[in-house]
PDB file of C-alpha atoms and ligand atoms in Angstrom:
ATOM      1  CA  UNK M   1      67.895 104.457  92.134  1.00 81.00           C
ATOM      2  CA  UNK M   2      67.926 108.155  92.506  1.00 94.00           C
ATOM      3  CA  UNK M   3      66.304 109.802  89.715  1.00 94.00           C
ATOM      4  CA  UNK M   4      66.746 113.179  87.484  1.00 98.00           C
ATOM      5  CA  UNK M   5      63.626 115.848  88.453  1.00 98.00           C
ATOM      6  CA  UNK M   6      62.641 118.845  86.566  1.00 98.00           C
ATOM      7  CA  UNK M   7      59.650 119.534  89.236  1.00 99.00           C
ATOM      8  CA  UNK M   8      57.812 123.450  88.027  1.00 98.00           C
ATOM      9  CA  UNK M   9      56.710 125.539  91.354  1.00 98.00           C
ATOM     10  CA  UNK M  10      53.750 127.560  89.592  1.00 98.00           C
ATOM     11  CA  UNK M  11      53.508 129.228  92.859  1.00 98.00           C
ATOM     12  CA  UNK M  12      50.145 131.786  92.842  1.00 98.00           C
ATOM     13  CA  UNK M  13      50.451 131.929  89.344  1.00 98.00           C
ATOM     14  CA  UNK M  14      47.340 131.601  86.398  1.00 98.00           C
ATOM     15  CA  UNK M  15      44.155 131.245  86.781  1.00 98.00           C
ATOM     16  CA  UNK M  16      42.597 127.853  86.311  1.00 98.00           C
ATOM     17  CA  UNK M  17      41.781 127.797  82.743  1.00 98.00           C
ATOM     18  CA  UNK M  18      45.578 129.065  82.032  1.00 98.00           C
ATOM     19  CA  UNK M  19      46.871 126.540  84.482  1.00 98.00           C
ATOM     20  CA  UNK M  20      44.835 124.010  82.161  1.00 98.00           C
ATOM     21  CA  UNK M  21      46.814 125.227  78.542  1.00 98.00           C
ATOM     22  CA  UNK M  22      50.373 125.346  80.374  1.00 98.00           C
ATOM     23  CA  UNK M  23      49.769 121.796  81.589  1.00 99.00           C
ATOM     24  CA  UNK M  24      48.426 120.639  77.849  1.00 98.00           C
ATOM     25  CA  UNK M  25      51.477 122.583  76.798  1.00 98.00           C
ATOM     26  CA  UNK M  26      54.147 120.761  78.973  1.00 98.00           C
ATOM     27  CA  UNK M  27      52.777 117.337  78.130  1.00 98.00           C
ATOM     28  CA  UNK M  28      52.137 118.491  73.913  1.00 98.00           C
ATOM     29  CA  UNK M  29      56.231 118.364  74.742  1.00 98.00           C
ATOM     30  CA  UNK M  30      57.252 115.536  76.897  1.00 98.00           C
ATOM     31  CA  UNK M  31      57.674 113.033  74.128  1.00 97.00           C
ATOM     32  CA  UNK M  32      60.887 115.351  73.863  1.00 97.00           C
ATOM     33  CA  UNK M  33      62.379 114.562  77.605  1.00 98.00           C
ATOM     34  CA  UNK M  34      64.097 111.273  77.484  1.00 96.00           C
ATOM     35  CA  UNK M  35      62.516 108.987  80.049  1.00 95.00           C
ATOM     36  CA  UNK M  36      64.720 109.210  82.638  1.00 95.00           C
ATOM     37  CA  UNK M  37      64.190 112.552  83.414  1.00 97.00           C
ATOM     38  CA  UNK M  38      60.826 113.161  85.448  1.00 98.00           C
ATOM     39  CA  UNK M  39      58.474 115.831  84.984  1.00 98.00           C
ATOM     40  CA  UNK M  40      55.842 117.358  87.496  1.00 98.00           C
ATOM     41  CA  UNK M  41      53.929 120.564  87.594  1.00 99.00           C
ATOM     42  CA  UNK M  42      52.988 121.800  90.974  1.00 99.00           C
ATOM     43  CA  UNK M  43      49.910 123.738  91.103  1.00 99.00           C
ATOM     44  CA  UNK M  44      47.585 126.184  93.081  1.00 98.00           C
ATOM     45  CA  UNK M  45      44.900 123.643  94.641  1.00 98.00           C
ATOM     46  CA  UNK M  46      42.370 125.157  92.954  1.00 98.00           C
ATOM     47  CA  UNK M  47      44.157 123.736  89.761  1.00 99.00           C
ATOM     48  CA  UNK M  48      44.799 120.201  90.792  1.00 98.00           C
ATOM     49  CA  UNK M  49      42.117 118.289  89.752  1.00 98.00           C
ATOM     50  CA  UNK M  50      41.209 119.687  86.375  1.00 98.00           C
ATOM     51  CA  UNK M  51      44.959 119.383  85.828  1.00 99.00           C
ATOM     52  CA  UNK M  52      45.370 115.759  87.322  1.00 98.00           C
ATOM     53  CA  UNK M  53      42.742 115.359  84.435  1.00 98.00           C
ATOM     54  CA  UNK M  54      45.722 116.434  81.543  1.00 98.00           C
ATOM     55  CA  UNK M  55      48.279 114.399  83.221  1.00 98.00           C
ATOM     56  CA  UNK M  56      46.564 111.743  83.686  1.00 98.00           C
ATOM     57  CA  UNK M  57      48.488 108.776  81.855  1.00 97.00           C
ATOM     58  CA  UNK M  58      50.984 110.772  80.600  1.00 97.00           C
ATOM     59  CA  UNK M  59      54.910 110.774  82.341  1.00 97.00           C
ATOM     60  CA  UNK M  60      54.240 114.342  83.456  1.00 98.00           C
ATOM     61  CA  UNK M  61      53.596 113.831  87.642  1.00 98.00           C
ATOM     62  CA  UNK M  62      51.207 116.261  89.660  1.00 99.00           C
ATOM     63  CA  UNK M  63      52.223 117.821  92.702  1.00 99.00           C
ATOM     64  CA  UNK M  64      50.787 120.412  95.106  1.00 99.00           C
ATOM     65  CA  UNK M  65      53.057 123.296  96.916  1.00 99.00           C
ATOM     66  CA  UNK M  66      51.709 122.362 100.501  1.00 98.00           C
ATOM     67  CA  UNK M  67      49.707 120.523 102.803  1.00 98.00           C
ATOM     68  CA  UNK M  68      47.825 121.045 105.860  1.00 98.00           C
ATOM     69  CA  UNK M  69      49.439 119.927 109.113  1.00 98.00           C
ATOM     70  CA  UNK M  70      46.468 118.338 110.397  1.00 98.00           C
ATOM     71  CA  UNK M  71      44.734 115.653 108.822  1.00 98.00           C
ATOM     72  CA  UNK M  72      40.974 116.716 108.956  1.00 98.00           C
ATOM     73  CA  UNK M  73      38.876 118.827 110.996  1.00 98.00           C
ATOM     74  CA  UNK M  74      38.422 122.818 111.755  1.00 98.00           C
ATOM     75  CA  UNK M  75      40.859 124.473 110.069  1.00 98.00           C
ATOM     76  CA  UNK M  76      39.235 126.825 108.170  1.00 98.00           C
ATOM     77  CA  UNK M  77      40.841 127.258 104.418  1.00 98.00           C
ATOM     78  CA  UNK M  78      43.582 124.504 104.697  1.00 98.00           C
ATOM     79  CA  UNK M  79      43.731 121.483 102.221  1.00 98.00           C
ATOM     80  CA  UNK M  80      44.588 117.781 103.592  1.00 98.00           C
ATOM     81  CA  UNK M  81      47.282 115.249 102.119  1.00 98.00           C
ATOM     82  CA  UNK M  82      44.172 113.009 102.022  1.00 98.00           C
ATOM     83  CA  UNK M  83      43.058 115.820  99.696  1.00 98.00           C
ATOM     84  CA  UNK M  84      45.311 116.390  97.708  1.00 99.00           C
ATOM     85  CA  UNK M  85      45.259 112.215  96.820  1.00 98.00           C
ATOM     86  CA  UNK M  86      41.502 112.277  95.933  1.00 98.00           C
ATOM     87  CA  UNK M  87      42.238 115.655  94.097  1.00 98.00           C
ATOM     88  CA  UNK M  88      45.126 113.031  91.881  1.00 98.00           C
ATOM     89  CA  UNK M  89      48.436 114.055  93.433  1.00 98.00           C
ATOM     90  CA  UNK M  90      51.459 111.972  93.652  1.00 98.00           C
ATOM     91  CA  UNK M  91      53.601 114.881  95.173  1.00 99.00           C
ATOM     92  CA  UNK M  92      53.806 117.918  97.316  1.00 99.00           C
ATOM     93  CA  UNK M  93      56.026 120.349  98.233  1.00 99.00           C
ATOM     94  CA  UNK M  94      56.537 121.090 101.788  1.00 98.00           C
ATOM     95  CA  UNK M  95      59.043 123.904 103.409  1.00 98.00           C
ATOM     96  CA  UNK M  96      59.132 126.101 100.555  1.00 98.00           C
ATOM     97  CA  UNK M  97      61.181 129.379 102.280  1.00 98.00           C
ATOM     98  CA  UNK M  98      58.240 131.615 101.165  1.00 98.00           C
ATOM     99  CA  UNK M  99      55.893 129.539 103.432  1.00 98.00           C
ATOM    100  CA  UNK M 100      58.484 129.307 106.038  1.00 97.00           C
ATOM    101  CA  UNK M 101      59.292 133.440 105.133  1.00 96.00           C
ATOM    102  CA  UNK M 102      55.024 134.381 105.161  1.00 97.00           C
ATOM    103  CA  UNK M 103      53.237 131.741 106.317  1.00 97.00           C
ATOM    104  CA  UNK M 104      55.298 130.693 110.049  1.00 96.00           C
ATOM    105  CA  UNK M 105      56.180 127.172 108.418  1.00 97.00           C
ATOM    106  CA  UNK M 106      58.621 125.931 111.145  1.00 98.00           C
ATOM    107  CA  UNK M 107      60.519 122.636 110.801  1.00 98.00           C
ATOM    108  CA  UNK M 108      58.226 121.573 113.979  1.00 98.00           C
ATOM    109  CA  UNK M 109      55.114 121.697 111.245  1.00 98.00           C
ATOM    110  CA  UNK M 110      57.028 120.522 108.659  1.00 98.00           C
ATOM    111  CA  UNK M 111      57.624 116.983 110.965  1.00 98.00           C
ATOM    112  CA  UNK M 112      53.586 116.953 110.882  1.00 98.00           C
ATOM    113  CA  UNK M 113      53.102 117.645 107.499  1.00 98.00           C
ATOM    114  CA  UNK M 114      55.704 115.486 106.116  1.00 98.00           C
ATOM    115  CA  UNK M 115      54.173 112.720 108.068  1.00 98.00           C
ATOM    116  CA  UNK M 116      50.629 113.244 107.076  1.00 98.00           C
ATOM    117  CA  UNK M 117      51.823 113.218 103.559  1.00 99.00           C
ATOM    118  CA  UNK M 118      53.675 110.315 103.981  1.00 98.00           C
ATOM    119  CA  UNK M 119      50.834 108.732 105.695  1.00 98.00           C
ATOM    120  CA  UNK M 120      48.503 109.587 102.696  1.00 98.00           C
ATOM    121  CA  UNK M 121      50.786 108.365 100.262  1.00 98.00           C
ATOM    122  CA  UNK M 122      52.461 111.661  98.632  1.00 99.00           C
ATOM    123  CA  UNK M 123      55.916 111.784  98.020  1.00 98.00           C
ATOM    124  CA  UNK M 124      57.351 115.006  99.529  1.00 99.00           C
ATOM    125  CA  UNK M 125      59.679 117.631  98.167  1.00 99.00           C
ATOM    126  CA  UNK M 126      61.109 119.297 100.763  1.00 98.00           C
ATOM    127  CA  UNK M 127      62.555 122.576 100.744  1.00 98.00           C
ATOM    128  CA  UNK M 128      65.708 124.004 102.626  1.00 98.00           C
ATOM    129  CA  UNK M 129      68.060 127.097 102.004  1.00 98.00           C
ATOM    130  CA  UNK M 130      69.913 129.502 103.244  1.00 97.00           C
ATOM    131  CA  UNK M 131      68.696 133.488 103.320  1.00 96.00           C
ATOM    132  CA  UNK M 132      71.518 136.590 102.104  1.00 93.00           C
ATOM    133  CA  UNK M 133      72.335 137.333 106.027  1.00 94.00           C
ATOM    134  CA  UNK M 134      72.997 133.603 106.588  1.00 96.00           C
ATOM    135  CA  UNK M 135      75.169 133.265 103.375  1.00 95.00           C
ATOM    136  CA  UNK M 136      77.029 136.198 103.881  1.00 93.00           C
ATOM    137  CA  UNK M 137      77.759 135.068 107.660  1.00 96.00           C
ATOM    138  CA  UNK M 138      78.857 131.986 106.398  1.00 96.00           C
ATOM    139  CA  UNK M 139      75.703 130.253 108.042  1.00 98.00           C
ATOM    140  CA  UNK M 140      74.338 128.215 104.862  1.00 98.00           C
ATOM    141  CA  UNK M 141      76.315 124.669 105.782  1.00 98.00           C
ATOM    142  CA  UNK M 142      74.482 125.143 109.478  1.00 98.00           C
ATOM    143  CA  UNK M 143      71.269 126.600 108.191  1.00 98.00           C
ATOM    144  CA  UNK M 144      70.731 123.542 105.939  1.00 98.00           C
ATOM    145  CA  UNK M 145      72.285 120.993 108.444  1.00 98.00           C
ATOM    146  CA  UNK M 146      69.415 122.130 110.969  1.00 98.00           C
ATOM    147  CA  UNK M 147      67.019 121.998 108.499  1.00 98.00           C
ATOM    148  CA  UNK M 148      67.380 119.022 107.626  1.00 98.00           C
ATOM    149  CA  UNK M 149      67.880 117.383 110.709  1.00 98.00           C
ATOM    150  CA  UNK M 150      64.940 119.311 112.510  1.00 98.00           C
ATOM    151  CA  UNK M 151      62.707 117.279 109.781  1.00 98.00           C
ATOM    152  CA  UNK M 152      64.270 114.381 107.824  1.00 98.00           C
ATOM    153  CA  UNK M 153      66.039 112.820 111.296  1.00 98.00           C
ATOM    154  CA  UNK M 154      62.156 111.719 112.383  1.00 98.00           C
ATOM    155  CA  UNK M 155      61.920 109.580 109.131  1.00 98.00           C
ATOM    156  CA  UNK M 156      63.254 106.282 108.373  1.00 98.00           C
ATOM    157  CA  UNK M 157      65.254 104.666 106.000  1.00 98.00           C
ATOM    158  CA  UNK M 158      61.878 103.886 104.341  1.00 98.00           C
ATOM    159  CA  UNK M 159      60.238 107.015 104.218  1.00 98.00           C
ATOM    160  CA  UNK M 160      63.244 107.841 102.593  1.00 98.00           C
ATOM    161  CA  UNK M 161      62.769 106.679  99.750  1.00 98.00           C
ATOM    162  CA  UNK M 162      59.740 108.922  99.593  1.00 98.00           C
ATOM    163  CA  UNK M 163      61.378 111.964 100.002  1.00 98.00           C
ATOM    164  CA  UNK M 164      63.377 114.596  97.359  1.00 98.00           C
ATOM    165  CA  UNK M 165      65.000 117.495  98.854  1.00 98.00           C
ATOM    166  CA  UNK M 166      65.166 120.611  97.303  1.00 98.00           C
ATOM    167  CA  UNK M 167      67.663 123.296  98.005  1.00 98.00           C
ATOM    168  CA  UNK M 168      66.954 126.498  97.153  1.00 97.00           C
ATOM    169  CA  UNK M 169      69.310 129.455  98.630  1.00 97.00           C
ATOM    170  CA  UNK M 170      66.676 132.583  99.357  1.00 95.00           C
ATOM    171  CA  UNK M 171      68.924 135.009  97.938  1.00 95.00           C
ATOM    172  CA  UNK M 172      68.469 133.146  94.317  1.00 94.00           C
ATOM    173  CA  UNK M 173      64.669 132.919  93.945  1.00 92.00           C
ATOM    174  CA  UNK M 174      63.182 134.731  91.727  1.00 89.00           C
ATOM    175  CA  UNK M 175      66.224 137.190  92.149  1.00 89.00           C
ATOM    176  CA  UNK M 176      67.779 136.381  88.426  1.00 84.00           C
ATOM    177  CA  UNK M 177      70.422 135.328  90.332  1.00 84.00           C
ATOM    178  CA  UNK M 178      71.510 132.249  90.494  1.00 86.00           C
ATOM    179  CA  UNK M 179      74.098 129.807  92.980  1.00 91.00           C
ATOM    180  CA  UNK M 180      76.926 129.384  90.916  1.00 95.00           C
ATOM    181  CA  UNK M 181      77.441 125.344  89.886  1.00 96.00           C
ATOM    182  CA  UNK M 182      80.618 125.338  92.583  1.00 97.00           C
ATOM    183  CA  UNK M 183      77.904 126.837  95.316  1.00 96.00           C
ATOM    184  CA  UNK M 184      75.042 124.807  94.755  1.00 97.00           C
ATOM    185  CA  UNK M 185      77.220 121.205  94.451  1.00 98.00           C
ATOM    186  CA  UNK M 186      79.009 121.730  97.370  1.00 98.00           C
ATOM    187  CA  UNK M 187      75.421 122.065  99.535  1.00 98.00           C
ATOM    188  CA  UNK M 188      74.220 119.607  97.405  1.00 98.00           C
ATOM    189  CA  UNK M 189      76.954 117.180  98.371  1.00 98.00           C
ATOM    190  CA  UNK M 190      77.194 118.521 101.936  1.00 98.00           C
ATOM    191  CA  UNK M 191      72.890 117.246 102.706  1.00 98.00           C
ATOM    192  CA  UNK M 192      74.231 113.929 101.045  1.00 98.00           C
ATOM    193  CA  UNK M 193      76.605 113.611 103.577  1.00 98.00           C
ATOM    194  CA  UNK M 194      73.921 115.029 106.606  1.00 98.00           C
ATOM    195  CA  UNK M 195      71.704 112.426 105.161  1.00 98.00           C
ATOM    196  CA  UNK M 196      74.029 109.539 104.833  1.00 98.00           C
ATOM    197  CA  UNK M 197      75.196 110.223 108.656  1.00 98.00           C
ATOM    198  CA  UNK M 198      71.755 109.529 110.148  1.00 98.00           C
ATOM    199  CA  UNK M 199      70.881 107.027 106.985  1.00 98.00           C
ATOM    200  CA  UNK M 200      73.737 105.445 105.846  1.00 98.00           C
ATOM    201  CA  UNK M 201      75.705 105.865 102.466  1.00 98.00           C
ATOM    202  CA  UNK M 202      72.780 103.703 100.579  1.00 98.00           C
ATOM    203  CA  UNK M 203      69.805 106.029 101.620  1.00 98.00           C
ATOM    204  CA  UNK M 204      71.989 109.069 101.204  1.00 98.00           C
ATOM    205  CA  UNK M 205      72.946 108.040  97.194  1.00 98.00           C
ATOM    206  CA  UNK M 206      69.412 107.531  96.207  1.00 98.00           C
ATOM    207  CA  UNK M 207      68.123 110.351  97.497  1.00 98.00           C
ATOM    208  CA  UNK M 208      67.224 112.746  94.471  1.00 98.00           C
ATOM    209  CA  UNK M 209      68.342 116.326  95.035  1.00 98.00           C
ATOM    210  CA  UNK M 210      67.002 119.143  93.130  1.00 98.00           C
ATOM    211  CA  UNK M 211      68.384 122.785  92.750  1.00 98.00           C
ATOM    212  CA  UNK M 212      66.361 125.262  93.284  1.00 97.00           C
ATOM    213  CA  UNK M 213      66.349 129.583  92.502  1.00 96.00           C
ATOM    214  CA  UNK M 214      66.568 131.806  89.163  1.00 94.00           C
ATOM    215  CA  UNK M 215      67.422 127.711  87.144  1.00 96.00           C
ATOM    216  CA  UNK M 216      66.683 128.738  83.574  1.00 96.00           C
ATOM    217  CA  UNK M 217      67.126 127.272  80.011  1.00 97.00           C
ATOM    218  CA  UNK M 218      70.916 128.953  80.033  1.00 97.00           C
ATOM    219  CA  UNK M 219      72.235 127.629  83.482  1.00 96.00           C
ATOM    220  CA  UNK M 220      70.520 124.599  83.815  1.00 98.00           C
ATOM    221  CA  UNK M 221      73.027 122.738  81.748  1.00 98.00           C
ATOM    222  CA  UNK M 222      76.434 123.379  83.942  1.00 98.00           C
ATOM    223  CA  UNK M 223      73.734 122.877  87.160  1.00 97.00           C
ATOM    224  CA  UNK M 224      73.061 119.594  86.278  1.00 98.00           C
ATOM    225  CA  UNK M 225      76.253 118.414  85.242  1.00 98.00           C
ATOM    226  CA  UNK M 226      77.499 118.833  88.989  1.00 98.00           C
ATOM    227  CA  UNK M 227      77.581 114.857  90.446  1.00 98.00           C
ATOM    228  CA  UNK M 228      74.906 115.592  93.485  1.00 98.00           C
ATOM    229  CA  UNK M 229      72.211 118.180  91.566  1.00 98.00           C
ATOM    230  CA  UNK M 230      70.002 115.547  90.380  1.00 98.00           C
ATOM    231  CA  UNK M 231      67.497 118.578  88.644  1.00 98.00           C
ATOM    232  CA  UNK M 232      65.568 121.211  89.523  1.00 98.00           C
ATOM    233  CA  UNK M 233      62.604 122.728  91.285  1.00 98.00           C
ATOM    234  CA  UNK M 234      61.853 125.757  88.406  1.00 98.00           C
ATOM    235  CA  UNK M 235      59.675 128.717  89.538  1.00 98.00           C
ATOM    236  CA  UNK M 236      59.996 131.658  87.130  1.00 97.00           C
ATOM    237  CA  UNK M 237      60.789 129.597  83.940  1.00 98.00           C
ATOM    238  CA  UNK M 238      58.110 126.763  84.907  1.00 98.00           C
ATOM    239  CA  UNK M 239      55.116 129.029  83.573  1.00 98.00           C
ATOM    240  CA  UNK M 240      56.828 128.577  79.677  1.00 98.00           C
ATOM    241  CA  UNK M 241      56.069 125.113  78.841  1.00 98.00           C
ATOM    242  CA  UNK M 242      59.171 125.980  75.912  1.00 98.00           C
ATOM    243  CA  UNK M 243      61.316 127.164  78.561  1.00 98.00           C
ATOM    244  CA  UNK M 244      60.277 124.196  81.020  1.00 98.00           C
ATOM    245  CA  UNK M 245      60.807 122.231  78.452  1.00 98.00           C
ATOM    246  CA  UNK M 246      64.250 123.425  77.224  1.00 98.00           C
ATOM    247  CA  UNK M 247      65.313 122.874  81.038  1.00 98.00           C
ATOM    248  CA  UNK M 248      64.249 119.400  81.241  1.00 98.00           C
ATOM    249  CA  UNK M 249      66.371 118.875  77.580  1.00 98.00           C
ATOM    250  CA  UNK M 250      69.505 120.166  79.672  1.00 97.00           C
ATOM    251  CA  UNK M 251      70.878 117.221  80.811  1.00 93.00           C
TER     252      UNK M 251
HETATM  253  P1  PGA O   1      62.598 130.736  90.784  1.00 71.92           P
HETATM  254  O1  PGA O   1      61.846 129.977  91.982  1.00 71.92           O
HETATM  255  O2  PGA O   1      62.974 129.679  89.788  1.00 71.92           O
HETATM  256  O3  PGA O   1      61.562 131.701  90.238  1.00 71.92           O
HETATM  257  O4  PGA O   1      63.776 131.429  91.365  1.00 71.92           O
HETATM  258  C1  PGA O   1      62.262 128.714  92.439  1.00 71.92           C
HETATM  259  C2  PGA O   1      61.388 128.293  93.602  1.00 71.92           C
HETATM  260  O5  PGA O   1      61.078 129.124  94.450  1.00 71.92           O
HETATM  261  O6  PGA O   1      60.986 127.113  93.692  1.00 71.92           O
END
């Protein structure tokens, strides 16, 4: 059931007619990715529908990097889930540590937003990780375990199966440097078990898990060889279709 990921974080990156050629670009080469590994680009909003239009009907997915935590109303300069469907997304991410960092995403939003995506349809990726202080106190098996818990443990077994997790330590994003195999596979196997506590062992084996922070064409290999790093949420490398590409070709 669970599935192999290679999801691209574009973060505030191109402009819209750029964000148009890397998307033509990454589906020119997804004939090359067997099947069973998915692809989706997550884009700015202001780049999901005119991209939704390049995806459309090909096996590369659409996905935005947040959604309001309200479903409609006066909030000035926020986007709904029910957006983001009419705009032709399948996915978003939610929790990404630079919205938690800059933006005061707290796991008591991320409850509201993961159910208004739910609600509306989406399927979420959420993020979690650990920052440098927390690693080097030893923190990152507690950081994530709250994390989780603080969000995931208001779901059910069904919503489940609309969720991917994402784990990206802080200290790794867009830092060059990345969590070595051994790190990231024994957090990866470590929110298998937090999930399969509340879950059971069923819920907690199909949920995909994607690596996240500094995943590249020459690590992505020995990352996704580990049992519980089911792919990867690519930031950096994403904006090279080759190089996005050449990740999804690494398992
Ligand atoms: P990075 O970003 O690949 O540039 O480290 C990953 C992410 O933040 O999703």
């Amino acid at each position: 059931m669970r599935k192999n990921i290679v999801a691209g974080n574009w973060k505030m990156n191109t402009t819209v007619p750029e964000g148009i050629e890397l998307a033509k670009a990454v589906v020119a080469r997804s004939a090359e990715v067997p099947a069973e590994v998915k692809l989706i680009v997550a884009t700015p909003f202001t780049h999901l529908y005119p991209v939704a239009e390049v995806v459309k009907g090909t096996v590369v997915g659409l996905s935005a990097e947040n959604c309001a935590d309200h479903a409609k109303g006066a909030y000035t300069g926020e986007v709904s889930a029910d957006m983001l469907v009419s705009a032709g997304c399948e996915y978003t991410i939610l929790g990404h540590s630079e919205r938690r960092q800059y933006y005061g995403e707290t796991d008591e939003k991320l409850v509201e937003k993961t159910k208004l995506a739910l609600g509306a349809g989406l399927k979420v990726i959420l993020c979690v990780g650990e920052n440098l202080d927390e690693r080097e106190a030893g923190k990152h098996f507690d950081v994530c375990e709250a994390q989780i818990k603080n969000v995931l443990y208001n779901f059910t077994a069904e919503d489940m199966k609309s969720i991917i997790v994402a784990y990206e330590p802080v200290w790794a994003i867009g830092t060059g440097k990345t969590a070595t195999s051994e790190q990231a596979e024994e957090i990866h196997a470590f929110i298998r078990k937090v999930v399969a506590d509340k879950f059971g062992a069923q819920v907690a084996d199909d949920l995909t898990i994607l690596y996240g922070g500094s995943c590249k064409p020459s690590n992505a290999k020995e990352l996704f060889a580990q049992p519980d790093i089911d792919g990867g949420l690519i930031g950096g490398a994403s904006l090279k279709a080759d190089d996005f590409i050449a990740i999804a070709l690494a398992f």
